[in-house]
Coordinates of N, CA and C in Angstrom, one line a residue:
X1 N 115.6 82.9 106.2 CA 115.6 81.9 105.2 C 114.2 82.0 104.5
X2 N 114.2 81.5 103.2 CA 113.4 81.8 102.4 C 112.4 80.8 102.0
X3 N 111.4 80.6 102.9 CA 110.7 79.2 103.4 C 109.2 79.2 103.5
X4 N 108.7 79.2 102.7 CA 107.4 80.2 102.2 C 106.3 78.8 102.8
X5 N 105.3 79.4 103.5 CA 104.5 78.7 104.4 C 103.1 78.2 103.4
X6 N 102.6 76.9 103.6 CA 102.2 76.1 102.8 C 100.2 76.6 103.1
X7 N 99.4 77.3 102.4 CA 98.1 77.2 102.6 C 97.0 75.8 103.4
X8 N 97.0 76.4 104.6 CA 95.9 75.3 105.3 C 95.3 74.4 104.0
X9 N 94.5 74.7 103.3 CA 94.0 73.8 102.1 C 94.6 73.0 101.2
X10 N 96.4 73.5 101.4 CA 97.0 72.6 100.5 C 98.1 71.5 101.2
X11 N 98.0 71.7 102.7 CA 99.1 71.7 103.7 C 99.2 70.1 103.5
X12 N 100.4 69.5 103.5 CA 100.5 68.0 102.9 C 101.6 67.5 104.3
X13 N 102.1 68.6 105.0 CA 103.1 68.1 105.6 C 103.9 69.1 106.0
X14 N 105.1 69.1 106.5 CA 105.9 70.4 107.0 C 107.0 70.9 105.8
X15 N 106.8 70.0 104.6 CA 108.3 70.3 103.9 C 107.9 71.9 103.1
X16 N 109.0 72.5 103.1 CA 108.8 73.4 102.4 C 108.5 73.3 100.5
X17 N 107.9 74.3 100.0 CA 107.8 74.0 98.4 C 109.1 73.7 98.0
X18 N 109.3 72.6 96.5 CA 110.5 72.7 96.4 C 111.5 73.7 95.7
X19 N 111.0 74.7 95.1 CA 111.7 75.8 94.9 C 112.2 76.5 95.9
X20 N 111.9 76.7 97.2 CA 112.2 77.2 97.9 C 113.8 77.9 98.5
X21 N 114.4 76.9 98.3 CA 116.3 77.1 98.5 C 116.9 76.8 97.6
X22 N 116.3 77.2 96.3 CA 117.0 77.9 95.0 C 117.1 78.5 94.8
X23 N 118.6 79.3 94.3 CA 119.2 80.4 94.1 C 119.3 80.9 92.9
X24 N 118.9 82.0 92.5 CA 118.9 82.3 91.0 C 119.1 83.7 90.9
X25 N 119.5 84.5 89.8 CA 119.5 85.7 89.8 C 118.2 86.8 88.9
X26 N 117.5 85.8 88.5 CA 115.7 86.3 88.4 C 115.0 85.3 88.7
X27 N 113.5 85.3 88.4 CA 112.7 84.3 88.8 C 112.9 83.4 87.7
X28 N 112.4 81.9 88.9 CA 112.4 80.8 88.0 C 110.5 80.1 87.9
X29 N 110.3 80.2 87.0 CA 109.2 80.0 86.9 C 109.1 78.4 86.9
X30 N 108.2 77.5 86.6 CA 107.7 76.2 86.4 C 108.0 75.6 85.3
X31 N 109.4 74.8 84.8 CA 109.6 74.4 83.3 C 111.1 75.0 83.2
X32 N 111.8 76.2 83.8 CA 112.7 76.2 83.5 C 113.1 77.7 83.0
X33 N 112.3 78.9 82.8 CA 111.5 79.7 82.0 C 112.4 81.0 82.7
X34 N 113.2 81.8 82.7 CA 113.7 82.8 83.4 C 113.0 84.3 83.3
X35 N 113.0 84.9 84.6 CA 111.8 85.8 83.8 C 112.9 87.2 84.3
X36 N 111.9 88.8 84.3 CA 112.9 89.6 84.0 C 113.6 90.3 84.7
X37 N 115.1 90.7 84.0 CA 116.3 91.0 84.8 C 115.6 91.6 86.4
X38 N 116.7 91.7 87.2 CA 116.3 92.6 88.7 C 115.9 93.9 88.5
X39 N 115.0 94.4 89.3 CA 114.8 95.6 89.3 C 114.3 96.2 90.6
X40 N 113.3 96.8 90.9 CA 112.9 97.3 92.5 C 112.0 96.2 92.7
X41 N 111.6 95.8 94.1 CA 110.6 95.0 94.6 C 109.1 95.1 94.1
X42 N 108.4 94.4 93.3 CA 107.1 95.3 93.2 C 106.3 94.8 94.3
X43 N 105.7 95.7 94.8 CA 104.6 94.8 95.7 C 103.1 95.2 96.3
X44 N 102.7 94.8 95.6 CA 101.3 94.8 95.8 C 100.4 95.3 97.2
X45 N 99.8 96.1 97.1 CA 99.4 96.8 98.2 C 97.8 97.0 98.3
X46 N 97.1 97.4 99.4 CA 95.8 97.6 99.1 C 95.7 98.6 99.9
X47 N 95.1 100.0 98.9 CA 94.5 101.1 100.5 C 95.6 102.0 100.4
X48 N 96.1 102.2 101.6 CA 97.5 102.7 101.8 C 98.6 102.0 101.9
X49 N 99.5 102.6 101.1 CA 100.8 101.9 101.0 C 101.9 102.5 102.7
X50 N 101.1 103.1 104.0 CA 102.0 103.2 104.8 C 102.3 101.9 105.7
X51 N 101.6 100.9 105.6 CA 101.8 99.8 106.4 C 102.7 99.5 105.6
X52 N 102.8 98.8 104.2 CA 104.1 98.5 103.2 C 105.6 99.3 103.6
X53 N 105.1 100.8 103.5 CA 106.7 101.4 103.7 C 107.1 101.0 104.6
X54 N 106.2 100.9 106.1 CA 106.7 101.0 107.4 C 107.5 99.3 107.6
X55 N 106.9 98.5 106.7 CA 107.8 96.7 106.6 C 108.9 97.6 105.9
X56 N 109.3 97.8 105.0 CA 110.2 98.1 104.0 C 111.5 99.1 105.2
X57 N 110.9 99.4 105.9 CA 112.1 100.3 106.7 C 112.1 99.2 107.6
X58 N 111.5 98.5 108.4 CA 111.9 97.6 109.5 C 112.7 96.5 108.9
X59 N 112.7 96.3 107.4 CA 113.8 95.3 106.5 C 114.8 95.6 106.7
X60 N 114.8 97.1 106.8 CA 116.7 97.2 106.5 C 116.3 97.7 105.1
X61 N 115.6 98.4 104.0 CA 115.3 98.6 102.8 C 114.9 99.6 102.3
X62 N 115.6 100.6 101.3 CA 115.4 101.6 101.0 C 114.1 101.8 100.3
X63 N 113.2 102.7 100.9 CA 112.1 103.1 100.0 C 112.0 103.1 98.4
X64 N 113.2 103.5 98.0 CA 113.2 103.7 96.6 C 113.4 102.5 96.2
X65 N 113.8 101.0 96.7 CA 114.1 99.9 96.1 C 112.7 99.0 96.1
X66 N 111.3 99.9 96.4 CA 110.2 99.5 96.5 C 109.4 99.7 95.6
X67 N 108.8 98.9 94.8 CA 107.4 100.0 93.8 C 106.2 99.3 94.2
X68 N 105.4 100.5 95.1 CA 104.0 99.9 95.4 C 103.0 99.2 94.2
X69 N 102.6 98.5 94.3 CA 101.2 97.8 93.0 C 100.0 97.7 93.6
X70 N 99.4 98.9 93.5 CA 97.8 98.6 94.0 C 96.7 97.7 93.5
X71 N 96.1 96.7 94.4 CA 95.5 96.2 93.3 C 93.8 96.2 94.4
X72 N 92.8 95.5 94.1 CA 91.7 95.9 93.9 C 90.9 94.5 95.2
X73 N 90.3 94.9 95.6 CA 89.8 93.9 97.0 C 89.0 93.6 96.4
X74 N 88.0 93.7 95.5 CA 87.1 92.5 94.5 C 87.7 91.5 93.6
X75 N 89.1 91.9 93.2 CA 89.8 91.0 92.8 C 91.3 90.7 93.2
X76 N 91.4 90.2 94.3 CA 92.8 90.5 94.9 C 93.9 90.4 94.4
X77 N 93.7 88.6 93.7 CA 94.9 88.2 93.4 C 95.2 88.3 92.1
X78 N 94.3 89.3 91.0 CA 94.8 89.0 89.8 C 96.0 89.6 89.2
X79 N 96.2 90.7 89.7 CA 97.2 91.4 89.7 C 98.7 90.3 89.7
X80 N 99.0 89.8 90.7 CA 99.8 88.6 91.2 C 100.0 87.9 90.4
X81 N 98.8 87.5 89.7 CA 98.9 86.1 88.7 C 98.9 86.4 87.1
X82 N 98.7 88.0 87.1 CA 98.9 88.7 85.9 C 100.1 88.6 85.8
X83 N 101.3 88.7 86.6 CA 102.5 88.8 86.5 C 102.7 90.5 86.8
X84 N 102.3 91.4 87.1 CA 102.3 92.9 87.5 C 102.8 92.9 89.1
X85 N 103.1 92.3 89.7 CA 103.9 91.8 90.9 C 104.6 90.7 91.4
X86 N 105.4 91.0 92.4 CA 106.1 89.8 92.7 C 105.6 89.7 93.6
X87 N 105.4 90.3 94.8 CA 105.0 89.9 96.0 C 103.6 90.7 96.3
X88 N 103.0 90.3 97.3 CA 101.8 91.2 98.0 C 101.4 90.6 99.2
X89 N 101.2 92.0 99.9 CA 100.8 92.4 101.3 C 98.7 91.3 101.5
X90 N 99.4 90.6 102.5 CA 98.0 89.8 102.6 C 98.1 89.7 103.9
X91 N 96.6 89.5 104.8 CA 96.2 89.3 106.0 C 95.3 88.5 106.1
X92 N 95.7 87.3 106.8 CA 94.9 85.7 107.3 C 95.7 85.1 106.0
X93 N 95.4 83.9 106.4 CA 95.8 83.0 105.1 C 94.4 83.0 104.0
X94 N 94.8 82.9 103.1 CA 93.5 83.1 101.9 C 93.2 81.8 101.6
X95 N 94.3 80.8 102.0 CA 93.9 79.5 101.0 C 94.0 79.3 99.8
X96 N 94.6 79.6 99.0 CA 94.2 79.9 97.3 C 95.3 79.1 97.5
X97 N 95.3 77.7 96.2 CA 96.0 76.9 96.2 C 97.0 76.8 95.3
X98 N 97.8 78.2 94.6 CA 98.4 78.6 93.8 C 99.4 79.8 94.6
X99 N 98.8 80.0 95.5 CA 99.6 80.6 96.5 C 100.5 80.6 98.0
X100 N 101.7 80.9 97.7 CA 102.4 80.4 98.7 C 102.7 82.3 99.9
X101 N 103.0 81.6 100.8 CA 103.1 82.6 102.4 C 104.2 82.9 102.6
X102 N 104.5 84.0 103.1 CA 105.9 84.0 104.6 C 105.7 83.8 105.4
X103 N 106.4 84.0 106.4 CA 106.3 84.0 108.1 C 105.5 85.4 108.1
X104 N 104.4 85.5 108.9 CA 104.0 86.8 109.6 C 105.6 88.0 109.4
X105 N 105.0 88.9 108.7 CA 106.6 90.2 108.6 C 105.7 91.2 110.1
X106 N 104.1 91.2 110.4 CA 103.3 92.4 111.1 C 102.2 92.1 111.4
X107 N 101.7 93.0 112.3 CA 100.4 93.0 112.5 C 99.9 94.1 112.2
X108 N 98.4 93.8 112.1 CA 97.5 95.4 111.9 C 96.7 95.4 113.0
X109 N 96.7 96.3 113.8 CA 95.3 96.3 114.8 C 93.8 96.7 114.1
X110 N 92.7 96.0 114.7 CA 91.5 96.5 114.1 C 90.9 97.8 114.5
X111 N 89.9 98.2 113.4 CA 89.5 99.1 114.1 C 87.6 99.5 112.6
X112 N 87.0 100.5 113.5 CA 85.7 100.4 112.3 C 86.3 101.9 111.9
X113 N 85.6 101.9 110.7 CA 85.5 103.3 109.9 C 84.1 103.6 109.7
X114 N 84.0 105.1 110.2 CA 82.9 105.6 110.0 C 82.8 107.3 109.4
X115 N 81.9 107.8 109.4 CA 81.8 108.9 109.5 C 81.8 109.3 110.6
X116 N 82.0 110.7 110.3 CA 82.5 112.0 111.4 C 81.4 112.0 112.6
X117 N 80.3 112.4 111.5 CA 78.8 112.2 112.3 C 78.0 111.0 113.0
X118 N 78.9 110.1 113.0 CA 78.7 108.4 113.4 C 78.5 108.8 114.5
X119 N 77.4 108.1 115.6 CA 77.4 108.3 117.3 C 78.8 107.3 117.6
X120 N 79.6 106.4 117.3 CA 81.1 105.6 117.4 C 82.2 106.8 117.3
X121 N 81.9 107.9 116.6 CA 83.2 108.9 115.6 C 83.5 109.2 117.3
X122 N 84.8 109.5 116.8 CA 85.2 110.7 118.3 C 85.8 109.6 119.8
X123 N 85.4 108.3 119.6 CA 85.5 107.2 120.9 C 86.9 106.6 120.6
X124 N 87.9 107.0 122.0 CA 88.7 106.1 122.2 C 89.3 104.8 121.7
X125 N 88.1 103.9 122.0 CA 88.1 103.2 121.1 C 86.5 102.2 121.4
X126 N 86.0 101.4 120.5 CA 85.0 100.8 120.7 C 85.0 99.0 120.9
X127 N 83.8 98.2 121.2 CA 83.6 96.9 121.3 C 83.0 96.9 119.9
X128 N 82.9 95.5 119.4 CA 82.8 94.8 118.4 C 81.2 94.7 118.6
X129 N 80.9 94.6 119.6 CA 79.4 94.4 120.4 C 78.2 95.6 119.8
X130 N 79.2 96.8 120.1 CA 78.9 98.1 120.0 C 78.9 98.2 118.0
X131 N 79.5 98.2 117.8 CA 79.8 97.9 116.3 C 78.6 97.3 115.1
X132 N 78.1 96.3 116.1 CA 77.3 95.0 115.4 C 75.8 96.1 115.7
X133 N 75.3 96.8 115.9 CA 74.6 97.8 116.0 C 74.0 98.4 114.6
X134 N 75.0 98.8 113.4 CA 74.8 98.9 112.8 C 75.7 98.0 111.4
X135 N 74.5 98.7 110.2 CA 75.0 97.9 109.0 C 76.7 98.1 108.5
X136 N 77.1 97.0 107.9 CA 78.1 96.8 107.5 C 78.5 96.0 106.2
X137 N 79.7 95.7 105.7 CA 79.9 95.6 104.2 C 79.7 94.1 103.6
X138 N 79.5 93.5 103.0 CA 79.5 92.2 102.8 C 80.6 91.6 102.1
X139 N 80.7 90.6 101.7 CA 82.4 90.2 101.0 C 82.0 90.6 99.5
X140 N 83.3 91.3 99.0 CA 83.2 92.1 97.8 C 84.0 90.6 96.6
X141 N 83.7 90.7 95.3 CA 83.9 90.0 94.7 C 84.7 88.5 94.2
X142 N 85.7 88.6 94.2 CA 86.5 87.3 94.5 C 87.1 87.1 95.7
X143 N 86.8 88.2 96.6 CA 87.5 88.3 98.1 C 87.5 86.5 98.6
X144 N 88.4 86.2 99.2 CA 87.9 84.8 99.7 C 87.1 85.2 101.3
X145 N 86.0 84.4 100.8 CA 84.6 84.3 102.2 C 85.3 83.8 103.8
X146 N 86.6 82.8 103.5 CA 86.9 83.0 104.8 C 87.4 83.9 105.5
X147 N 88.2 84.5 104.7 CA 89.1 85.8 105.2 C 87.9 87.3 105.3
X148 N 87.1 87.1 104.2 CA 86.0 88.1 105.0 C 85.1 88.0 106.4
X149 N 85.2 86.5 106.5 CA 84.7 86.6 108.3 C 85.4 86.9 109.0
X150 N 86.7 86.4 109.0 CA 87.8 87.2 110.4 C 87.6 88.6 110.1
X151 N 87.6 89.4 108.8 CA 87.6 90.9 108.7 C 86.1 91.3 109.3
X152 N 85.3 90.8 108.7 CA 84.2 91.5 109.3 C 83.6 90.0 109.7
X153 N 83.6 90.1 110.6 CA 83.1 88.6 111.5 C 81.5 88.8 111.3
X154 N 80.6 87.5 111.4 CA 79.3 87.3 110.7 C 78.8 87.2 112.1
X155 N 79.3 87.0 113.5 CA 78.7 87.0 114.4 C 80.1 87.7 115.5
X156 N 79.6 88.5 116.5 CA 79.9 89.1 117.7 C 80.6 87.6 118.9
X157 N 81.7 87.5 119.4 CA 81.6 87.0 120.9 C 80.6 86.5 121.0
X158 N 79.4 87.7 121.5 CA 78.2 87.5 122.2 C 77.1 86.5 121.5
X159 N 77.4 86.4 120.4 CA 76.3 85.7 119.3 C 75.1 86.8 118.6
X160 N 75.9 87.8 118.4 CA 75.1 88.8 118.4 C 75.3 88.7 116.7
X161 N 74.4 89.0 115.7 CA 74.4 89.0 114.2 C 75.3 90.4 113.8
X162 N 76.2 90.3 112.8 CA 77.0 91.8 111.6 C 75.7 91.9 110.7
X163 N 75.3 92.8 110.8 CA 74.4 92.6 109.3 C 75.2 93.5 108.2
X164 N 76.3 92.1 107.3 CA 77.0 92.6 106.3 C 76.1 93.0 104.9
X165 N 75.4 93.9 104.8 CA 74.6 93.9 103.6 C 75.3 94.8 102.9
X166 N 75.7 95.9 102.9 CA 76.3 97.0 101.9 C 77.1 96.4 100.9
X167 N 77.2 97.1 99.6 CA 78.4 96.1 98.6 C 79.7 96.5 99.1
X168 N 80.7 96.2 99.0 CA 81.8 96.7 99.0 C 82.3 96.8 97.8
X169 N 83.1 97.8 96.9 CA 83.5 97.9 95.6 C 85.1 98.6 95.6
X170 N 84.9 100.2 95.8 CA 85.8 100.9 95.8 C 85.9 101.5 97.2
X171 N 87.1 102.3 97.3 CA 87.6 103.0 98.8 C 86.3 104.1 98.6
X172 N 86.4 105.0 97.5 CA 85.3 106.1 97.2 C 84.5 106.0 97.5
X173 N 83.8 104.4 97.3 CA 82.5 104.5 97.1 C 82.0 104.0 98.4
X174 N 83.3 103.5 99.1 CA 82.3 102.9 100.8 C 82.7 104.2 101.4
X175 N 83.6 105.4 101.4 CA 83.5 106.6 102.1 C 82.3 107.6 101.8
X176 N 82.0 107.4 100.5 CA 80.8 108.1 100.3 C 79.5 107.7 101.2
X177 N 79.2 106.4 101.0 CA 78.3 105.7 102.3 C 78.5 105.8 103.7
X178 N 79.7 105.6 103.9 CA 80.6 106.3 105.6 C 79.5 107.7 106.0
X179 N 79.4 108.4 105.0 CA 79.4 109.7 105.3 C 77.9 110.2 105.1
X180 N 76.8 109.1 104.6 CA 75.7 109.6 104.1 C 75.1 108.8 105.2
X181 N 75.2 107.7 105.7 CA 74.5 106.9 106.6 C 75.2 106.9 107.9
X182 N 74.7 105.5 108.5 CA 75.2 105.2 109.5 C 75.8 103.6 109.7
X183 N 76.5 103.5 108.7 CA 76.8 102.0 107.9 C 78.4 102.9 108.5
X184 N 78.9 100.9 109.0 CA 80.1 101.2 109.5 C 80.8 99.8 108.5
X185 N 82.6 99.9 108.5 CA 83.3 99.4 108.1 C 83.8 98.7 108.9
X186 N 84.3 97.5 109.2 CA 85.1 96.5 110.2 C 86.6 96.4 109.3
X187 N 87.8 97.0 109.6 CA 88.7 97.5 109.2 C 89.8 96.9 109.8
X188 N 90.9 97.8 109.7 CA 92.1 97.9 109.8 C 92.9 99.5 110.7
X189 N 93.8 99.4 111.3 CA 94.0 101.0 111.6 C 95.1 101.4 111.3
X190 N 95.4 99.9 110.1 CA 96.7 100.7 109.2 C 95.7 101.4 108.0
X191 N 94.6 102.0 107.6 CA 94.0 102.9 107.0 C 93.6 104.3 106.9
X192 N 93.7 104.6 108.5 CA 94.4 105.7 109.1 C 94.9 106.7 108.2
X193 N 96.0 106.2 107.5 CA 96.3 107.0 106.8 C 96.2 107.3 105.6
X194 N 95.2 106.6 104.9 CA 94.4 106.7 103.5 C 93.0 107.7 103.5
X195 N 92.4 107.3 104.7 CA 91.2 107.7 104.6 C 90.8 109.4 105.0
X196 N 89.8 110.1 104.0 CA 89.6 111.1 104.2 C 89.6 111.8 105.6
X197 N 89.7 112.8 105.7 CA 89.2 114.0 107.5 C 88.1 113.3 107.7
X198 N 86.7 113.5 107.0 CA 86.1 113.5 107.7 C 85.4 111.8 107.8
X199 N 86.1 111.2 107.8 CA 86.0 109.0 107.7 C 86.7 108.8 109.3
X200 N 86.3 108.8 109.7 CA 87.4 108.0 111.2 C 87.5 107.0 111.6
X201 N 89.0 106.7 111.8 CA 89.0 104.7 112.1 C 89.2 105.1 113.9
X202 N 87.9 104.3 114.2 CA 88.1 104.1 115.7 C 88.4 102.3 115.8
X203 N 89.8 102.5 117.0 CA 90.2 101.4 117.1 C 88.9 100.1 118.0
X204 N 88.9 98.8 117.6 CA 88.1 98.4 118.3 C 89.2 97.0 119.1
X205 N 88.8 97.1 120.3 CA 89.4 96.5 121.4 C 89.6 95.3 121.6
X206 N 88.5 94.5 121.3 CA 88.0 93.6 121.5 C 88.5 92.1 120.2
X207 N 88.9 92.3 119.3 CA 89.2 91.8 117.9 C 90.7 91.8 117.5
X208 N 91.4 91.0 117.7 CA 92.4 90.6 117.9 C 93.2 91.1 116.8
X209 N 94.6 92.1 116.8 CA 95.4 92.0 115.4 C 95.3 90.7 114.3
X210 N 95.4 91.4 113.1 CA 95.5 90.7 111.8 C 97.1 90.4 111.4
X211 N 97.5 89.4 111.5 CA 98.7 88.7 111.4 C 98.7 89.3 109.4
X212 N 100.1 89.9 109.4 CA 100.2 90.6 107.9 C 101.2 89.6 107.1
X213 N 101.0 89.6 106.3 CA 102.3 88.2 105.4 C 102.7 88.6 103.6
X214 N 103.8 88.6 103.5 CA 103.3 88.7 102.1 C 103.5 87.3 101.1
X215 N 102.4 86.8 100.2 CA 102.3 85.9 98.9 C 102.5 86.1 97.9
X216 N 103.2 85.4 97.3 CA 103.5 85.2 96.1 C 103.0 84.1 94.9
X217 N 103.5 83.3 93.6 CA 102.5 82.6 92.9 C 103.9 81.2 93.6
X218 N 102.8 79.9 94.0 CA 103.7 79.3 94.6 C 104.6 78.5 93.4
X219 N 104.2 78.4 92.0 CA 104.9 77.6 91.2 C 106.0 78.4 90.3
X220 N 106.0 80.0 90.9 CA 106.8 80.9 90.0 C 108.0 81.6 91.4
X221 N 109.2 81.0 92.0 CA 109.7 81.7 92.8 C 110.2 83.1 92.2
X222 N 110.0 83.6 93.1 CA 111.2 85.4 93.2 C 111.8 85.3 92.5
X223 N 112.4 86.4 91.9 CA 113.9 87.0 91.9 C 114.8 86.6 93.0
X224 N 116.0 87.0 93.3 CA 116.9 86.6 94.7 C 116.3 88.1 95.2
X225 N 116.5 89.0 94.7 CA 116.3 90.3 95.4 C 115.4 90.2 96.2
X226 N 114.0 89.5 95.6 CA 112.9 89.8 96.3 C 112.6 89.0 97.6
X227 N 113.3 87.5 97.2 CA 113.5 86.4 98.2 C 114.6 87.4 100.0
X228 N 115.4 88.2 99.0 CA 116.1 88.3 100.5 C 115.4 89.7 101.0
X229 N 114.6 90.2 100.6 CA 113.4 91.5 101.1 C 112.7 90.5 101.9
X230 N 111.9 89.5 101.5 CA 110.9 88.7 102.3 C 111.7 88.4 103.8
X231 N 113.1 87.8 103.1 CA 113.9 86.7 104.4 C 114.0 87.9 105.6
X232 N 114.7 89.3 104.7 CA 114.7 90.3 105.6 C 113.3 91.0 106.6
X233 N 112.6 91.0 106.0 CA 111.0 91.0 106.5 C 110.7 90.5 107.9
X234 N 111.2 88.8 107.5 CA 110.6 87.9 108.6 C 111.6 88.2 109.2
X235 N 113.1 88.1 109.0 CA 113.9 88.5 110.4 C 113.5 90.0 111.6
X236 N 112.8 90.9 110.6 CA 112.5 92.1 111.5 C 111.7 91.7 112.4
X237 N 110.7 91.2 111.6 CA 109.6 91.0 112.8 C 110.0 89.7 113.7
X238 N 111.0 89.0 113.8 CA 111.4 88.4 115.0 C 112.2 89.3 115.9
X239 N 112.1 90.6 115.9 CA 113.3 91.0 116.8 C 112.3 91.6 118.2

């Protein structure tokens, strides 16, 4: 069911939004406003689109009824509110009070990215402890600041300091730094398969998976198509 989960900041109660269990054959926007015919799912992605495909097969959903929409981690959501997507791949809740949730569809396990030549490169996997050793990225432009502390946490367990000072900008531009220093990324190890040979995501142990969800604009619902991709989503990951 298609029951889209309410942002901690806006949370009023348990009811669902009230567009929620209306049925339409495109989106209904706010006022009445029909928007355009069905087509493939667009959905918004960041990095690599293999954590996306790999929901899209656990749906029950053909790859080709997908069109990835990259969009940009200094500006996450504008893409979304541009209207260039229907849905997007998010981890933690963001809070943005124009934005509505699913149910968890996945998780990502953590992990750092570094270079080859990193004293971390080549390890099984590492502590978070071990990590906070060296420099790391700070929250990149409209990113929301709470969701950049669970990503790159501002303190260790231990009470140990991240010294997040590096910018974050582009994929390019933090693997060029990966590879010239000894500045590490606090990540994801669904990137794995984006990132250059010589960048390596070592898993870290200690930092709990990132619960994956996808959002949408909460005053503009879906298409039906897309509503029953999400519904199908959350059913996978209950099995």
């Amino acid at each position: 069911m298609f029951t889209p989960r309410t942002p901690a900041s806006t949370r009023t109660g348990t009811h669902p939004h009230p567009h929620a269990h209306a049925r339409t054959h495109g989106g209904t926007r706010a006022g009445g406003a029909t928007s355009a015919p069905l087509g493939p799912v667009r959905l918004g992605v960041h990095g690599s689109a293999h954590l996306a495909s790999r929901l899209v097969s656990a749906a029950g959903h053909a790859q080709e009824s997908v069109e990835y929409v990259p969009y940009d981690v200094t500006e996450p959501f504008a893409p979304l509110r541009a209207g260039r997507m229907d849905i997007m791949i998010v981890k933690y809740d963001p809070r943005e009070a124009d934005i509505a949730l699913s149910e968890p569809v996945g998780f990502d396990g953590r992990a750092v990215l570094v270079g080859a030549h990193h004293p971390l490169a080549g390890r099984a996997a590492v502590s978070i402890e071990e990590v906070a050793k060296y420099e790391a990225f700070r929250c990149p432009g409209e990113f929301p600041p709470h969701v950049w502390d669970l990503v790159v946490p501002p303190r260790t367990p231990r009470g140990r300091a991240v010294r997040r000072v590096h910018p974050m900008t582009t994929l390019t531009a933090m693997t060029r730094l990966l590879r010239s220093t000894s500045a590490v990324h606090v990540s994801f190890q669904s990137l794995e398969a984006v990132v250059p040979p010589d960048i390596e995501v070592v898993p870290v142990h200690d930092l709990p998976p990132s619960p994956v969800t996808f959002a949408w604009l909460r005053d503009i619902e879906p298409p039906a198509h897309v509503r029953q991709f999400v519904a199908d989503a959350e059913r996978a990951a209950q099995r």
